[in-house]
Short mmCIF file of N, CA and C in Angstrom, two decimals:
data_model
loop_
_atom_site.label_atom_id
_atom_site.label_comp_id
_atom_site.label_asym_id
_atom_site.label_seq_id
_atom_site.Cartn_x
_atom_site.Cartn_y
_atom_site.Cartn_z
N MET A 1 1.12 -1.27 0.06
CA MET A 1 0.07 -0.14 0.08
C MET A 1 0.88 0.93 -0.26
N ASP A 2 0.79 2.49 -1.10
CA ASP A 2 1.53 3.00 -1.10
C ASP A 2 0.70 4.67 -0.07
N SER A 3 1.13 5.84 0.50
CA SER A 3 0.81 6.70 0.55
C SER A 3 1.40 7.64 0.44
N ILE A 4 0.57 8.54 0.29
CA ILE A 4 1.39 10.54 0.01
C ILE A 4 1.28 11.02 1.67
N ILE A 5 2.43 11.60 1.87
CA ILE A 5 3.16 12.14 3.14
C ILE A 5 3.88 13.87 2.83
N SER A 6 3.07 15.03 3.49
CA SER A 6 3.52 15.92 3.90
C SER A 6 3.95 16.32 4.96
N ILE A 7 5.49 17.07 5.53
CA ILE A 7 5.39 16.54 6.51
C ILE A 7 5.14 18.24 6.57
N SER A 8 5.43 19.24 6.20
CA SER A 8 5.17 20.49 6.19
C SER A 8 5.21 20.89 4.98
N SER A 9 4.49 22.21 5.32
CA SER A 9 4.06 23.36 3.42
C SER A 9 5.36 23.70 2.54
N SER A 10 6.31 23.67 3.50
CA SER A 10 7.76 24.23 3.05
C SER A 10 8.13 22.67 1.94
N LEU A 11 7.50 21.62 2.22
CA LEU A 11 8.49 20.42 1.48
C LEU A 11 7.67 19.73 0.86
N PRO A 12 8.31 19.15 -0.68
CA PRO A 12 7.32 18.89 -1.10
C PRO A 12 6.74 17.31 -0.97
N PRO A 13 5.51 16.76 -1.16
CA PRO A 13 4.97 15.69 -0.22
C PRO A 13 5.92 14.60 -1.05
N PHE A 14 6.01 13.08 -0.23
CA PHE A 14 6.82 12.22 -0.43
C PHE A 14 6.11 10.96 -0.62
N ARG A 15 6.33 9.72 -1.43
CA ARG A 15 5.54 8.97 -1.74
C ARG A 15 6.32 7.93 -0.63
N THR A 16 5.65 7.15 0.42
CA THR A 16 6.13 5.72 0.80
C THR A 16 5.47 5.09 0.45
N PHE A 17 6.52 3.74 0.72
CA PHE A 17 5.83 2.24 0.04
C PHE A 17 5.69 1.44 1.48
N ALA A 18 4.75 1.28 1.68
CA ALA A 18 4.71 0.58 3.14
C ALA A 18 4.64 -1.69 2.35
N SER A 19 5.46 -2.13 3.32
CA SER A 19 4.73 -3.40 3.26
C SER A 19 4.15 -4.17 4.06
N SER A 20 3.21 -5.36 3.38
CA SER A 20 2.07 -5.90 4.37
C SER A 20 2.47 -6.21 5.53
N PRO A 21 1.70 -6.96 6.37
CA PRO A 21 2.26 -7.32 7.35
C PRO A 21 2.87 -8.56 7.21
N SER A 22 1.89 -9.17 5.88
CA SER A 22 2.53 -10.96 5.78
C SER A 22 4.28 -10.74 5.67
N THR A 23 4.70 -9.57 5.07
CA THR A 23 6.13 -9.34 4.56
C THR A 23 7.00 -9.17 5.47
N SER A 24 8.77 -9.75 4.86
CA SER A 24 9.41 -8.88 6.10
C SER A 24 10.88 -8.01 5.37
N SER A 25 9.43 -7.71 3.95
CA SER A 25 10.89 -6.87 3.16
C SER A 25 11.26 -5.66 4.06
N SER A 26 12.31 -4.82 3.69
CA SER A 26 12.39 -3.40 4.24
C SER A 26 11.94 -2.62 3.60
N LEU A 27 11.56 -1.33 4.42
CA LEU A 27 11.45 -0.06 3.77
C LEU A 27 12.27 0.52 3.54
N GLN A 28 12.56 1.67 2.30
CA GLN A 28 13.02 1.70 1.77
C GLN A 28 12.27 3.24 1.49
N CYS A 29 12.68 4.84 1.81
CA CYS A 29 11.71 5.74 1.13
C CYS A 29 13.13 6.62 1.19
N SER A 30 13.07 7.59 0.55
CA SER A 30 13.54 8.54 -0.09
C SER A 30 13.08 9.86 -0.64
N PHE A 31 13.39 11.45 -0.47
CA PHE A 31 12.61 11.98 -1.16
C PHE A 31 13.46 13.28 -1.71
N PHE A 32 13.53 14.28 -2.07
CA PHE A 32 14.29 15.02 -2.65
C PHE A 32 13.54 16.71 -2.56
N HIS A 33 14.38 17.36 -2.05
CA HIS A 33 13.43 19.08 -1.92
C HIS A 33 14.88 19.92 -2.58
N PHE A 34 14.51 19.95 -3.88
CA PHE A 34 15.92 20.02 -5.39
C PHE A 34 15.79 22.14 -4.79
N SER A 35 14.94 22.51 -4.51
CA SER A 35 14.92 24.02 -4.81
C SER A 35 15.49 25.21 -3.44
N SER A 36 16.16 24.27 -2.34
CA SER A 36 17.21 24.32 -1.35
C SER A 36 18.49 23.81 -1.32
N ARG A 37 18.68 22.54 -2.24
CA ARG A 37 19.80 21.43 -2.42
C ARG A 37 19.75 20.79 -1.29
N THR A 38 18.94 20.29 -0.45
CA THR A 38 18.78 19.93 0.50
C THR A 38 18.43 18.00 0.43
N ILE A 39 18.85 17.34 0.74
CA ILE A 39 18.51 16.08 0.09
C ILE A 39 18.72 15.22 1.22
N PHE A 40 17.20 14.23 1.66
CA PHE A 40 17.29 13.18 2.84
C PHE A 40 16.85 12.06 2.54
N THR A 41 17.90 11.01 2.23
CA THR A 41 17.26 10.18 2.23
C THR A 41 17.90 8.84 3.29
N THR A 42 17.08 8.09 2.80
CA THR A 42 17.89 6.57 4.02
C THR A 42 19.59 6.40 4.25
N LYS A 43 20.33 6.34 5.09
CA LYS A 43 21.11 5.39 4.93
C LYS A 43 21.13 3.81 5.32
N THR A 44 20.12 3.60 6.59
CA THR A 44 20.42 2.18 6.68
C THR A 44 18.95 2.09 7.19
N THR A 45 18.12 1.17 7.32
CA THR A 45 16.96 1.26 7.61
C THR A 45 17.13 -0.56 9.18
N THR A 46 16.55 0.09 10.54
CA THR A 46 16.60 -0.20 11.26
C THR A 46 15.23 -1.78 11.79
N LYS A 47 14.98 -2.87 12.25
CA LYS A 47 13.82 -3.66 11.83
C LYS A 47 13.13 -3.78 13.20
N LEU A 48 11.84 -3.84 13.16
CA LEU A 48 10.89 -3.85 14.71
C LEU A 48 10.17 -5.10 13.90
N SER A 49 10.31 -6.02 15.00
CA SER A 49 9.44 -7.09 14.81
C SER A 49 8.49 -7.22 15.99
N PHE A 50 7.65 -7.48 15.69
CA PHE A 50 6.62 -7.54 16.33
C PHE A 50 5.34 -8.81 16.24
N ARG A 51 5.27 -9.80 17.42
CA ARG A 51 5.10 -10.82 17.37
C ARG A 51 5.90 -11.82 15.94
N ASN A 52 4.97 -12.08 14.84
CA ASN A 52 5.45 -12.65 13.70
C ASN A 52 6.33 -11.83 12.57
N ASN A 53 5.85 -10.49 12.56
CA ASN A 53 6.09 -9.81 11.96
C ASN A 53 6.75 -7.98 12.03
N SER A 54 7.86 -8.43 11.23
CA SER A 54 8.82 -7.65 10.97
C SER A 54 8.69 -6.15 10.54
N TYR A 55 9.18 -5.29 10.82
CA TYR A 55 9.38 -3.98 10.30
C TYR A 55 10.30 -2.98 9.80
N ALA A 56 10.56 -2.36 8.95
CA ALA A 56 12.06 -1.26 9.17
C ALA A 56 11.54 -0.50 8.96
N LEU A 57 12.17 0.59 9.53
CA LEU A 57 11.91 1.99 9.62
C LEU A 57 13.37 2.82 9.42
N PRO A 58 13.21 3.80 8.30
CA PRO A 58 14.00 4.24 8.01
C PRO A 58 14.83 5.05 9.30
N GLN A 59 16.18 5.44 8.46
CA GLN A 59 17.22 6.20 9.71
C GLN A 59 17.88 7.28 8.28
N PHE A 60 16.89 8.89 8.95
CA PHE A 60 17.77 9.64 7.52
C PHE A 60 18.87 10.28 8.17
N THR A 61 19.36 10.87 7.36
CA THR A 61 20.59 11.55 7.09
C THR A 61 20.13 13.10 6.81
N VAL A 62 20.79 14.14 7.57
CA VAL A 62 20.90 15.15 6.85
C VAL A 62 22.09 15.79 6.15
N ARG A 63 22.05 15.84 5.00
CA ARG A 63 23.25 15.94 4.24
C ARG A 63 23.20 17.97 4.05
N CYS A 64 24.62 18.45 4.13
CA CYS A 64 24.92 19.84 4.11
C CYS A 64 25.34 19.95 2.86
N GLY A 65 24.49 21.17 2.23
CA GLY A 65 24.75 21.72 0.96
C GLY A 65 25.51 22.99 0.43
N SER A 66 25.98 23.24 -0.17
CA SER A 66 26.29 24.75 -0.46
C SER A 66 26.56 25.86 0.04
N GLY A 67 27.74 26.34 1.48
CA GLY A 67 27.56 27.26 1.90
C GLY A 67 27.11 26.76 3.58
N ILE A 68 27.60 25.57 3.82
CA ILE A 68 27.57 25.00 4.89
C ILE A 68 28.65 24.03 5.23
N VAL A 69 29.43 23.94 6.37
CA VAL A 69 30.39 23.00 6.20
C VAL A 69 30.14 22.42 7.35
N GLU A 70 30.05 20.63 7.03
CA GLU A 70 29.91 20.22 8.31
C GLU A 70 31.59 20.10 9.26
N ILE A 71 31.55 20.12 10.23
CA ILE A 71 33.10 20.10 10.90
C ILE A 71 33.10 18.96 12.43
N ASP A 72 33.63 19.05 12.84
CA ASP A 72 33.75 17.89 14.13
C ASP A 72 34.26 18.64 14.95
N GLU A 73 34.73 18.04 16.38
CA GLU A 73 35.46 18.87 17.67
C GLU A 73 37.22 19.29 17.25
N THR A 74 37.61 18.28 16.34
CA THR A 74 39.58 18.39 15.52
C THR A 74 39.40 19.73 15.52
N LYS A 75 37.92 20.32 14.44
CA LYS A 75 38.23 21.51 13.73
C LYS A 75 37.63 22.58 14.09
N PHE A 76 37.38 22.32 15.45
CA PHE A 76 36.19 23.58 16.14
C PHE A 76 36.62 24.89 16.14
N LYS A 77 38.00 24.89 16.83
CA LYS A 77 38.98 25.89 17.05
C LYS A 77 38.93 26.44 15.85
N ASP A 78 39.97 25.89 15.08
CA ASP A 78 39.82 26.39 13.29
C ASP A 78 39.32 27.10 12.76
N THR A 79 38.17 26.39 12.70
CA THR A 79 36.96 27.12 11.93
C THR A 79 35.86 28.00 12.26
N VAL A 80 35.79 27.66 13.90
CA VAL A 80 34.97 28.71 14.51
C VAL A 80 35.92 29.90 15.87
N LEU A 81 36.18 29.55 16.60
CA LEU A 81 37.16 29.75 17.11
C LEU A 81 38.24 31.03 16.84
N GLU A 82 38.82 30.81 15.85
CA GLU A 82 39.92 31.23 14.53
C GLU A 82 39.56 31.78 13.59
N ALA A 83 37.98 31.82 13.15
CA ALA A 83 37.87 32.43 11.89
C ALA A 83 37.95 34.27 12.05
N ASN A 84 37.42 34.60 10.88
CA ASN A 84 38.12 35.78 10.98
C ASN A 84 36.80 36.61 10.56
N ARG A 85 35.23 35.96 10.74
CA ARG A 85 34.00 36.57 10.59
C ARG A 85 33.21 35.58 11.12
N PRO A 86 32.24 36.51 11.50
CA PRO A 86 30.91 35.80 12.36
C PRO A 86 30.83 34.12 12.28
N VAL A 87 30.84 33.49 13.20
CA VAL A 87 30.46 31.94 12.36
C VAL A 87 28.93 31.97 13.34
N LEU A 88 28.15 31.10 12.60
CA LEU A 88 26.53 30.61 13.13
C LEU A 88 26.99 29.21 13.53
N VAL A 89 26.53 28.35 14.31
CA VAL A 89 27.06 27.25 14.49
C VAL A 89 25.63 26.42 14.80
N GLU A 90 25.48 25.27 14.15
CA GLU A 90 24.04 24.61 14.49
C GLU A 90 24.67 23.34 14.47
N PHE A 91 24.33 23.22 15.71
CA PHE A 91 24.32 21.82 16.72
C PHE A 91 22.73 20.71 16.58
N VAL A 92 22.98 19.69 15.58
CA VAL A 92 21.63 18.78 14.99
C VAL A 92 22.45 17.51 15.14
N ALA A 93 21.31 16.44 15.27
CA ALA A 93 21.25 15.06 14.81
C ALA A 93 20.41 14.69 13.68
N ASN A 94 20.85 13.16 12.99
CA ASN A 94 20.33 12.71 12.49
C ASN A 94 18.66 12.31 12.91
N TRP A 95 18.79 12.08 13.98
CA TRP A 95 17.34 11.41 14.95
C TRP A 95 16.39 12.66 14.50
N CYS A 96 16.73 13.52 14.70
CA CYS A 96 15.88 14.80 15.11
C CYS A 96 14.99 15.42 14.00
N GLY A 97 14.05 15.78 14.39
CA GLY A 97 12.92 16.43 13.21
C GLY A 97 12.85 17.40 13.25
N PRO A 98 13.46 18.46 14.24
CA PRO A 98 13.20 19.86 13.92
C PRO A 98 14.47 20.14 13.27
N CYS A 99 15.36 19.70 13.46
CA CYS A 99 16.46 19.88 12.67
C CYS A 99 16.39 19.92 11.07
N ARG A 100 15.75 18.73 10.72
CA ARG A 100 15.27 18.07 9.16
C ARG A 100 14.04 19.45 8.99
N LEU A 101 13.85 19.88 9.48
CA LEU A 101 12.67 20.71 9.11
C LEU A 101 13.32 22.07 9.28
N ILE A 102 14.31 22.25 10.00
CA ILE A 102 15.03 23.91 9.69
C ILE A 102 16.66 23.69 8.85
N SER A 103 16.39 22.64 8.46
CA SER A 103 17.67 22.80 7.23
C SER A 103 17.45 23.74 6.08
N PRO A 104 16.13 23.50 5.45
CA PRO A 104 16.26 24.00 3.65
C PRO A 104 16.55 25.45 4.40
N ALA A 105 15.99 26.21 5.36
CA ALA A 105 15.94 27.63 6.04
C ALA A 105 17.70 27.68 6.16
N ILE A 106 18.02 27.05 6.89
CA ILE A 106 19.88 27.18 7.19
C ILE A 106 20.49 27.30 5.76
N GLN A 107 20.38 26.06 4.91
CA GLN A 107 21.02 26.84 3.86
C GLN A 107 20.67 28.04 3.15
N SER A 108 19.34 28.22 3.15
CA SER A 108 19.03 29.43 2.18
C SER A 108 19.43 30.64 3.15
N LEU A 109 19.57 30.78 4.23
CA LEU A 109 20.78 31.48 5.17
C LEU A 109 21.77 31.57 4.35
N ALA A 110 22.67 30.35 4.83
CA ALA A 110 24.30 30.25 4.22
C ALA A 110 24.63 30.74 2.94
N GLN A 111 23.50 30.63 1.77
CA GLN A 111 24.07 31.15 0.87
C GLN A 111 23.81 32.47 0.48
N GLU A 112 22.45 33.17 1.16
CA GLU A 112 22.37 34.36 1.56
C GLU A 112 23.40 34.96 1.67
N TYR A 113 23.94 35.18 3.12
CA TYR A 113 25.30 35.22 4.23
C TYR A 113 26.19 35.58 3.97
N GLU A 114 26.32 34.43 2.85
CA GLU A 114 27.86 33.94 2.46
C GLU A 114 29.11 35.03 2.62
N ASP A 115 28.30 36.30 2.21
CA ASP A 115 29.59 37.34 2.76
C ASP A 115 29.99 37.59 3.75
N ARG A 116 29.34 37.18 4.51
CA ARG A 116 29.04 37.88 5.70
C ARG A 116 29.43 37.15 7.17
N LEU A 117 29.22 36.05 7.35
CA LEU A 117 28.52 35.17 7.61
C LEU A 117 29.02 33.70 6.89
N ALA A 118 29.86 32.88 8.50
CA ALA A 118 30.32 31.31 7.99
C ALA A 118 28.96 30.94 9.03
N VAL A 119 28.29 29.69 8.01
CA VAL A 119 27.59 29.03 8.74
C VAL A 119 28.54 26.97 8.68
N VAL A 120 28.52 26.67 10.03
CA VAL A 120 29.05 25.13 10.11
C VAL A 120 27.76 24.26 10.71
N LYS A 121 27.84 23.29 10.70
CA LYS A 121 26.88 22.12 11.52
C LYS A 121 27.90 21.16 12.21
N ILE A 122 27.13 20.80 13.10
CA ILE A 122 27.79 19.99 14.45
C ILE A 122 27.10 19.04 14.69
N ASP A 123 27.33 17.47 14.57
CA ASP A 123 26.26 16.75 14.91
C ASP A 123 26.52 16.45 16.45
N HIS A 124 25.39 16.18 16.45
CA HIS A 124 25.36 15.80 18.17
C HIS A 124 26.16 15.18 18.91
N ASP A 125 25.63 13.65 17.99
CA ASP A 125 25.98 12.48 18.64
C ASP A 125 27.57 12.35 18.35
N ALA A 126 27.82 12.35 16.97
CA ALA A 126 28.99 12.62 17.25
C ALA A 126 30.48 13.57 18.01
N ASN A 127 29.91 14.46 18.58
CA ASN A 127 30.87 15.46 19.06
C ASN A 127 30.57 15.61 20.61
N PRO A 128 30.85 14.82 21.68
CA PRO A 128 29.93 14.82 22.87
C PRO A 128 31.04 15.73 23.54
N LYS A 129 32.08 16.05 23.14
CA LYS A 129 33.35 17.08 24.02
C LYS A 129 32.55 18.75 23.68
N LEU A 130 31.90 18.95 22.87
CA LEU A 130 31.39 20.00 22.00
C LEU A 130 30.32 20.39 22.94
N ILE A 131 29.27 18.92 22.74
CA ILE A 131 28.24 19.48 23.42
C ILE A 131 28.26 19.22 24.78
N GLU A 132 28.83 18.65 25.84
CA GLU A 132 29.31 19.10 27.19
C GLU A 132 29.84 20.76 27.06
N GLU A 133 30.59 21.18 26.84
CA GLU A 133 31.15 22.44 27.06
C GLU A 133 30.64 23.25 26.35
N TYR A 134 29.56 23.05 25.69
CA TYR A 134 28.93 24.37 25.19
C TYR A 134 27.15 24.59 25.61
N LYS A 135 27.51 23.08 26.43
CA LYS A 135 25.56 22.87 27.14
C LYS A 135 24.59 22.91 26.46
N VAL A 136 24.99 22.14 25.25
CA VAL A 136 23.79 22.15 24.30
C VAL A 136 22.71 20.95 25.15
N TYR A 137 21.38 21.54 25.34
CA TYR A 137 20.48 20.58 25.60
C TYR A 137 19.52 20.43 25.13
N GLY A 138 19.02 21.20 24.01
CA GLY A 138 17.42 20.95 23.25
C GLY A 138 18.50 20.99 21.24
N LEU A 139 17.86 20.15 20.91
CA LEU A 139 18.08 20.56 19.00
C LEU A 139 17.03 20.62 18.65
N PRO A 140 17.04 21.53 17.30
CA PRO A 140 18.52 21.72 16.53
C PRO A 140 18.73 23.25 17.59
N THR A 141 20.33 23.55 18.26
CA THR A 141 20.76 24.76 19.37
C THR A 141 21.59 25.56 17.79
N LEU A 142 21.07 26.77 18.31
CA LEU A 142 22.00 27.59 16.97
C LEU A 142 22.80 28.61 18.37
N ILE A 143 24.04 28.65 17.74
CA ILE A 143 24.74 29.95 18.54
C ILE A 143 25.71 30.57 17.39
N LEU A 144 25.96 31.66 18.07
CA LEU A 144 26.47 32.83 17.13
C LEU A 144 28.18 32.46 17.63
N PHE A 145 29.02 33.05 17.12
CA PHE A 145 30.09 33.13 17.54
C PHE A 145 30.96 34.24 16.82
N ASN A 146 31.31 34.95 17.42
CA ASN A 146 32.54 36.23 16.91
C ASN A 146 33.65 36.51 17.71
N ASN A 147 34.75 36.76 17.00
CA ASN A 147 36.07 36.30 17.47
C ASN A 147 36.12 35.99 18.71
N GLY A 148 36.50 34.14 18.44
CA GLY A 148 36.36 32.95 19.32
C GLY A 148 35.80 33.26 20.58
N GLN A 149 34.58 34.23 20.71
CA GLN A 149 33.62 34.20 21.78
C GLN A 149 31.70 33.93 21.36
N GLU A 150 31.12 33.01 22.39
CA GLU A 150 29.99 32.99 21.84
C GLU A 150 29.52 34.56 22.14
N VAL A 151 28.15 35.09 21.00
CA VAL A 151 27.71 35.93 21.15
C VAL A 151 26.36 36.75 22.58
N PRO A 152 26.75 36.94 23.06
CA PRO A 152 25.82 36.93 24.27
C PRO A 152 24.31 36.95 24.02
N GLU A 153 23.21 36.03 24.03
CA GLU A 153 22.51 36.43 23.70
C GLU A 153 21.78 35.69 22.51
N SER A 154 23.27 34.86 21.61
CA SER A 154 22.80 34.05 20.51
C SER A 154 22.33 33.10 20.44
N ARG A 155 22.38 32.44 21.59
CA ARG A 155 21.75 30.52 21.67
C ARG A 155 19.97 30.76 21.26
N ARG A 156 20.19 30.17 20.46
CA ARG A 156 18.43 29.71 20.60
C ARG A 156 18.52 28.14 20.42
N GLU A 157 17.12 27.10 20.50
CA GLU A 157 16.68 26.56 20.63
C GLU A 157 15.57 25.66 19.97
N GLY A 158 15.43 24.90 19.16
CA GLY A 158 14.42 24.79 18.84
C GLY A 158 14.27 24.90 17.10
N ALA A 159 12.91 24.83 16.43
CA ALA A 159 12.61 24.81 14.83
C ALA A 159 12.42 26.35 14.97
N ILE A 160 12.93 26.78 14.02
CA ILE A 160 12.28 28.15 13.92
C ILE A 160 12.05 28.36 12.19
N THR A 161 11.09 29.34 11.84
CA THR A 161 10.78 29.54 10.04
C THR A 161 11.52 30.40 9.52
N LYS A 162 11.51 30.68 8.06
CA LYS A 162 13.38 31.21 7.54
C LYS A 162 12.85 32.38 7.87
N VAL A 163 11.73 33.10 7.91
CA VAL A 163 11.55 34.38 8.01
C VAL A 163 12.04 34.69 9.81
N LYS A 164 11.99 33.84 10.35
CA LYS A 164 12.31 34.13 12.12
C LYS A 164 14.23 34.12 11.95
N LEU A 165 14.30 33.16 11.22
CA LEU A 165 15.36 33.00 11.59
C LEU A 165 16.55 34.21 10.50
N LYS A 166 15.70 34.78 9.53
CA LYS A 166 16.76 35.99 9.56
C LYS A 166 16.19 37.08 9.92
N GLU A 167 15.54 37.20 10.64
CA GLU A 167 15.27 38.16 11.76
C GLU A 167 16.26 38.02 12.54
N TYR A 168 16.35 36.32 13.02
CA TYR A 168 17.35 36.17 14.23
C TYR A 168 19.15 37.04 14.00
N VAL A 169 19.08 36.47 12.69
CA VAL A 169 20.55 36.68 12.27
C VAL A 169 20.71 38.05 12.15
N ASP A 170 19.77 38.36 11.35
CA ASP A 170 20.09 39.97 11.20
C ASP A 170 20.66 40.70 12.52
N ALA A 171 19.78 40.75 13.10
CA ALA A 171 19.78 41.27 14.51
C ALA A 171 20.84 41.15 15.68
N LEU A 172 21.08 39.74 15.32
CA LEU A 172 22.76 39.49 15.73
C LEU A 172 23.66 40.32 15.01
N LEU A 173 23.69 40.02 14.01
CA LEU A 173 24.77 40.47 12.92
C LEU A 173 24.69 42.30 13.25
N GLU A 174 23.75 42.85 13.99
CA GLU A 174 23.76 44.21 13.82
C GLU A 174 23.98 44.30 15.43
N SER A 175 23.47 43.59 16.05
CA SER A 175 24.22 43.46 17.90
C SER A 175 26.29 43.66 17.39
N ILE A 176 26.65 43.27 16.72
CA ILE A 176 28.07 43.05 16.58
C ILE A 176 28.97 43.89 15.59
N SER A 177 27.96 44.48 15.10
CA SER A 177 28.25 45.63 14.31
C SER A 177 29.11 44.77 12.69
N VAL A 178 27.83 43.69 12.12
CA VAL A 178 28.84 43.26 10.76
C VAL A 178 27.74 44.01 9.50
N PRO A 179 28.19 44.72 8.71
CA PRO A 179 27.31 45.71 7.79
C PRO A 179 26.63 44.50 6.80
#
C-alpha cells in the first residue's frame, strides 16, 4: 500500500511504500527537496519485530549543501574560534525531526549571507565534548560566535521559520556591527 505524506508546507509531499504485515521486506524511502539543495535519504534501515512480523524503519541523514560546512571537535577551534568573521554554529542530530525541518532555511541563510557569515553544522552524537562544553541541551541549537567568543544572547533552541531565522541573524549581526 502506498501513501502520500507531506511533512510541512515548505516541503513537497513524498511517497512511501509500506510492505504488508505478512512480508518481511525492508522499507526504503527517500525524497529530494531540490529548491534548497537539501537531500534527505535513508542511510540504513532498522528492523522492528512485532510478534511474527517485522517492519523496517528508515533512518534519515541530513546532508549539507553549499554554504554549510560540517565540522567535528578537531576542526572547531580552527573553523569557529579562530575565524575572521562571525560563525553561526548549528548543533544537529540525524534522528532530530526539527533539525531536518529547519535544514532548508539554514541552507538558504548560508547562501544568502555567505559574504558576512560562515555557517557550520556539528553532529550532536559524534561530538560529545563540544555538547558538554557549550551545554547543548535541546536540538537544533544555534549559537553565533564572533572573535572566538559566543555572542551574548545568541543561543536559540528548537525549530524556527525562515523569516524568523533571518530576523534572528540580522539582529545578531547588527548587535556585533557587521554590515
